[in-house]
Tab-separated table of C-alpha atoms in Angstrom:
chain	number	residue	atom	x	y	z
A	210	MET	CA	-0.081	0.025	0.038
A	211	THR	CA	1.108	3.438	-0.659
A	212	SER	CA	-0.742	4.744	2.299
A	213	CYS	CA	-1.322	3.418	5.694
A	214	TYR	CA	-4.475	1.924	5.042
A	215	ARG	CA	-7.003	0.839	2.342
A	216	LEU	CA	-10.734	1.083	2.922
A	217	HIS	CA	-12.960	-1.293	1.021
A	218	TYR	CA	-16.086	0.524	0.756
A	219	ALA	CA	-19.429	1.047	-1.042
A	220	PRO	CA	-21.271	4.412	-1.132
A	221	ASP	CA	-23.534	5.001	1.832
A	222	ASN	CA	-22.726	1.704	3.429
A	223	ALA	CA	-21.078	1.188	6.807
A	224	SER	CA	-17.899	2.179	5.262
A	225	LEU	CA	-19.061	5.630	5.608
A	226	ILE	CA	-18.470	5.626	9.163
A	227	ILE	CA	-14.880	4.336	8.618
A	228	ARG	CA	-14.188	7.047	6.226
A	229	LEU	CA	-15.487	9.637	8.249
A	230	ALA	CA	-13.132	8.211	11.115
A	231	LEU	CA	-10.002	8.210	8.827
A	232	GLU	CA	-10.828	11.800	8.072
A	233	GLU	CA	-11.371	13.076	11.470
A	234	LEU	CA	-8.023	11.397	12.248
A	235	GLY	CA	-6.306	13.139	9.466
A	236	LEU	CA	-4.841	9.789	8.005
A	237	ARG	CA	-3.584	8.839	4.663
A	238	TYR	CA	-5.930	6.179	3.199
A	239	GLU	CA	-6.774	4.681	-0.302
A	240	THR	CA	-10.360	3.387	-1.226
A	241	VAL	CA	-11.331	0.377	-3.237
A	242	LEU	CA	-14.792	0.101	-4.414
A	243	VAL	CA	-16.751	-2.795	-3.627
A	244	ASP	CA	-19.480	-2.952	-6.383
A	245	ARG	CA	-22.719	-4.092	-4.616
A	246	SER	CA	-24.536	-4.178	-8.027
A	247	ILE	CA	-22.635	-7.277	-8.962
A	248	SER	CA	-22.399	-8.522	-5.442
A	249	GLU	CA	-18.644	-8.269	-5.380
A	250	GLN	CA	-18.733	-8.427	-1.432
A	251	ARG	CA	-19.631	-12.113	-1.717
A	252	SER	CA	-16.627	-12.751	-4.437
A	253	ASP	CA	-13.837	-15.256	-3.452
A	254	ALA	CA	-11.331	-12.303	-3.564
A	255	TYR	CA	-13.328	-10.142	-1.025
A	256	ARG	CA	-13.949	-13.121	1.163
A	257	THR	CA	-10.115	-13.574	1.588
A	258	LEU	CA	-10.625	-10.018	3.456
A	259	ASN	CA	-13.725	-10.685	5.323
A	260	PRO	CA	-15.040	-14.378	4.970
A	261	ASN	CA	-18.462	-13.036	6.000
A	262	GLY	CA	-18.550	-11.190	2.625
A	263	LEU	CA	-19.678	-7.779	4.419
A	264	ILE	CA	-18.857	-4.266	4.067
A	265	PRO	CA	-16.493	-2.619	5.327
A	266	VAL	CA	-12.775	-3.880	5.528
A	267	LEU	CA	-9.965	-1.911	6.396
A	268	GLU	CA	-6.576	-3.133	5.357
A	269	THR	CA	-3.916	-2.143	7.920
A	270	PRO	CA	-0.195	-2.838	8.138
A	271	GLU	CA	-1.031	-5.482	10.799
A	272	GLY	CA	-3.642	-6.925	8.373
A	273	PRO	CA	-7.336	-6.496	7.478
A	274	ILE	CA	-9.875	-5.895	9.918
A	275	PHE	CA	-13.620	-6.211	9.539
A	276	GLU	CA	-16.643	-5.251	11.691
A	277	THR	CA	-17.524	-1.484	11.912
A	278	ALA	CA	-16.980	-1.235	15.718
A	279	ALA	CA	-14.053	-3.260	15.687
A	280	ILE	CA	-12.504	-1.019	13.092
A	281	LEU	CA	-13.540	2.092	14.914
A	282	LEU	CA	-12.130	1.028	18.214
A	283	TRP	CA	-8.932	-0.102	16.575
A	284	LEU	CA	-8.358	3.142	14.858
A	285	SER	CA	-9.195	5.250	18.157
A	286	ASP	CA	-6.900	3.136	20.335
A	287	ARG	CA	-4.221	3.205	17.704
A	288	HIS	CA	-4.332	6.921	17.317
A	289	GLN	CA	-5.445	7.804	20.630
A	290	ALA	CA	-8.425	9.911	19.569
A	291	LEU	CA	-12.179	9.845	18.999
A	292	ALA	CA	-12.601	7.928	22.122
A	293	PRO	CA	-11.870	7.958	25.861
A	294	ASP	CA	-8.471	6.646	26.437
A	295	VAL	CA	-8.148	2.926	28.081
A	296	ASP	CA	-7.484	4.705	31.556
A	297	SER	CA	-10.297	7.059	31.462
A	298	LYS	CA	-13.146	6.685	33.979
A	299	GLN	CA	-15.539	7.482	31.043
A	300	ARG	CA	-14.170	4.392	29.146
A	301	GLY	CA	-16.654	1.765	30.470
A	302	ASP	CA	-19.870	4.209	29.577
A	303	PHE	CA	-18.495	4.810	26.148
A	304	LEU	CA	-17.873	1.036	25.348
A	305	LYS	CA	-21.111	0.079	26.309
A	306	TRP	CA	-22.883	2.398	24.018
A	307	LEU	CA	-20.739	1.794	21.187
A	308	PHE	CA	-21.192	-1.921	21.344
A	309	PHE	CA	-25.041	-1.026	21.889
A	310	THR	CA	-24.814	0.875	18.647
A	311	SER	CA	-23.141	-1.879	16.994
A	312	ASN	CA	-24.683	-4.911	18.350
A	313	THR	CA	-28.127	-3.877	19.001
A	314	LEU	CA	-29.005	-0.770	17.156
A	315	HIS	CA	-27.091	-1.920	13.906
A	316	ALA	CA	-28.503	-5.185	14.110
A	317	ASP	CA	-31.989	-4.234	14.118
A	318	LEU	CA	-31.569	-1.894	11.268
A	319	ARG	CA	-30.425	-4.833	9.243
A	320	MET	CA	-33.547	-6.652	10.055
A	321	LEU	CA	-35.621	-3.523	9.154
A	322	PHE	CA	-33.977	-3.164	5.847
A	323	TYR	CA	-33.841	-6.864	4.950
A	324	PRO	CA	-36.636	-8.559	6.581
A	325	GLY	CA	-36.811	-11.301	4.014
A	326	THR	CA	-33.463	-12.607	5.418
A	327	TYR	CA	-34.926	-13.069	8.451
A	328	VAL	CA	-38.534	-14.062	7.970
A	329	GLY	CA	-38.737	-15.338	4.373
A	330	PRO	CA	-40.638	-13.923	1.561
A	331	ASP	CA	-44.201	-13.764	3.145
A	332	ALA	CA	-44.992	-10.076	2.887
A	333	THR	CA	-47.394	-10.123	6.118
A	334	GLN	CA	-44.684	-11.648	8.240
A	335	GLN	CA	-42.212	-8.836	6.801
A	336	LYS	CA	-44.692	-6.189	7.606
A	337	VAL	CA	-45.316	-7.435	11.205
A	338	LEU	CA	-41.353	-7.638	11.597
A	339	ARG	CA	-40.978	-4.149	10.648
A	340	LYS	CA	-43.570	-2.796	12.855
A	341	THR	CA	-42.118	-4.536	15.771
A	342	LEU	CA	-38.699	-3.124	14.750
A	343	ARG	CA	-39.813	0.454	14.293
A	344	GLN	CA	-41.203	0.307	17.804
A	345	ARG	CA	-38.053	-1.171	19.297
A	346	LEU	CA	-35.768	1.352	17.330
A	347	HIS	CA	-37.829	4.171	18.729
A	348	ARG	CA	-37.087	2.860	22.266
A	349	HIS	CA	-33.157	2.653	21.456
A	350	LEU	CA	-33.167	5.995	20.090
A	351	THR	CA	-34.866	7.348	23.317
A	352	ASN	CA	-32.473	5.605	25.347
A	353	VAL	CA	-29.447	7.056	23.305
A	354	GLU	CA	-31.083	10.514	23.568
A	355	ALA	CA	-31.065	10.276	27.274
A	356	ALA	CA	-27.606	9.265	27.294
A	357	ALA	CA	-26.750	12.296	25.115
A	358	ALA	CA	-28.509	14.723	27.257
A	359	GLN	CA	-26.131	14.049	30.252
A	360	HIS	CA	-23.594	15.555	27.952
A	361	PRO	CA	-20.858	13.055	28.228
A	362	GLY	CA	-17.331	13.912	26.432
A	363	TRP	CA	-17.774	11.062	24.040
A	364	LEU	CA	-21.265	11.365	22.665
A	365	GLY	CA	-22.734	14.980	21.060
A	366	ALA	CA	-19.717	16.903	22.559
A	367	LYS	CA	-18.098	19.653	20.531
A	368	GLU	CA	-15.470	17.181	19.245
A	369	PRO	CA	-16.791	13.984	17.971
A	370	SER	CA	-16.043	10.524	18.886
A	371	VAL	CA	-16.315	7.349	16.743
A	372	LEU	CA	-19.766	6.833	18.490
A	373	ASP	CA	-21.063	10.175	17.129
A	374	LEU	CA	-19.919	9.224	13.727
A	375	TYR	CA	-21.735	5.800	13.876
A	376	LEU	CA	-24.892	7.177	15.205
A	377	ALA	CA	-25.190	9.933	12.756
A	378	CYS	CA	-24.612	7.351	9.741
A	379	GLN	CA	-27.354	5.226	11.393
A	380	LEU	CA	-29.905	8.072	11.514
A	381	ARG	CA	-29.254	8.881	8.214
A	382	TRP	CA	-30.464	5.542	6.918
A	383	MET	CA	-33.381	5.421	9.037
A	384	ALA	CA	-34.610	8.477	7.290
A	385	LEU	CA	-33.789	6.756	3.853
A	386	TYR	CA	-34.195	3.170	4.023
A	387	PRO	CA	-35.809	0.799	2.995
A	388	ALA	CA	-36.604	2.587	-0.159
A	389	GLY	CA	-40.486	2.441	-1.014
A	390	CYS	CA	-41.536	1.808	2.749
A	391	ASP	CA	-43.191	4.087	5.002
A	392	ARG	CA	-40.611	5.884	7.108
A	393	SER	CA	-42.830	8.269	8.502
A	394	TRP	CA	-42.185	6.735	11.862
A	395	PHE	CA	-38.811	8.414	12.271
A	396	VAL	CA	-38.494	12.306	12.849
A	397	LEU	CA	-35.129	12.988	13.922
A	398	ALA	CA	-36.449	16.345	15.683
A	399	GLN	CA	-38.054	13.951	18.358
A	400	TYR	CA	-34.553	13.448	19.503
A	401	PRO	CA	-32.938	17.034	19.896
A	402	HIS	CA	-29.788	16.017	21.335
A	403	LEU	CA	-29.247	13.633	18.309
A	404	TYR	CA	-30.359	16.088	15.899
A	405	SER	CA	-27.749	18.655	17.299
A	406	LEU	CA	-25.110	15.937	17.118
A	407	CYS	CA	-26.026	15.389	13.234
A	408	ALA	CA	-26.038	19.248	12.769
A	409	GLU	CA	-22.619	19.689	14.372
A	410	LEU	CA	-21.272	16.804	12.249
A	411	GLU	CA	-22.300	18.619	8.917
A	412	LEU	CA	-20.232	21.441	9.708
A	413	ARG	CA	-16.899	19.391	9.794
A	414	ALA	CA	-14.446	18.952	7.130
A	415	SER	CA	-14.582	15.319	7.388
A	416	VAL	CA	-18.309	15.307	6.396
A	417	THR	CA	-17.587	17.694	3.373
A	418	VAL	CA	-14.980	15.310	2.261
A	419	ALA	CA	-17.297	12.096	2.601
A	420	ARG	CA	-20.531	13.653	1.080
A	421	THR	CA	-18.413	14.640	-2.086
A	422	ALA	CA	-16.890	11.359	-2.384
A	423	GLU	CA	-20.184	9.460	-1.907
A	424	GLY	CA	-22.638	11.664	-3.229
A	425	LEU	CA	-24.621	12.499	-0.051
A	426	GLY	CA	-25.918	15.783	-0.571
A	427	ALA	CA	-25.378	18.991	1.402
A	428	THR	CA	-27.391	18.002	4.612
A	429	PRO	CA	-26.472	14.094	4.972
A	430	PHE	CA	-27.872	13.618	8.274
A	431	THR	CA	-30.340	16.346	9.344
A	432	SER	CA	-32.402	16.244	6.102
A	433	PRO	CA	-30.658	13.394	3.800
A	434	THR	CA	-31.461	12.527	0.372
A	435	PRO	CA	-30.661	9.200	-1.331
A	436	ALA	CA	-26.955	8.774	-2.243
A	437	THR	CA	-25.771	9.887	-5.822
A	438	PRO	CA	-22.448	8.619	-5.884
A	439	PRO	CA	-19.668	9.268	-8.759
A	440	GLU	CA	-18.963	5.367	-8.506
A	441	GLY	CA	-20.598	2.226	-7.202
A	442	SER	CA	-23.853	1.806	-5.796
A	443	ALA	CA	-25.476	2.086	-2.177
A	444	THR	CA	-27.457	-1.209	-2.579
């Protein structure tokens, strides 16, 4: 590699979170498009990097890393930024919300976006699952909003953390996906601290770079529009 890192990405996928973190850290990195329109993430070549066939993968001098939260935590610890350090009294609270965001919130979003993967092709069953998930996601966001209201240094602070980046992207996706379905259940303004987090991020240079690279529009978090990337496909 000619730079420290190589990010395997698709526009407006979870790799967006990693791109934002790399930009916030001021690191040199290359990008490699994973063409979802031909399911390149399931190719034999890609599976040598991530046997699960999921995006993103970050190639590092120590080898490839996959799983969004793992990449974020590795980067923040390696470069000692965007997260409380390992000796901080805030470290435990930060970790529990980071892994809640990854293991619970992101997992529920995946089911919302791809219900057929979990309950099969029956439209009625998919509808029931989506209704359940929307209610659950609202509870999740209410809990995260309450945490943000406490003004910890790692959630909604003036200087963002990797958790802020992760949440902002998830909030974007809730407003946009799945395409063609009712999304009126989600109103970002219902969560004022999360709205403020998103609005502050939109002012940062990292977001300007990412939205240009992936065609995310002028307000990718507070008033998102579908991605119109210069290369590749979001789905």
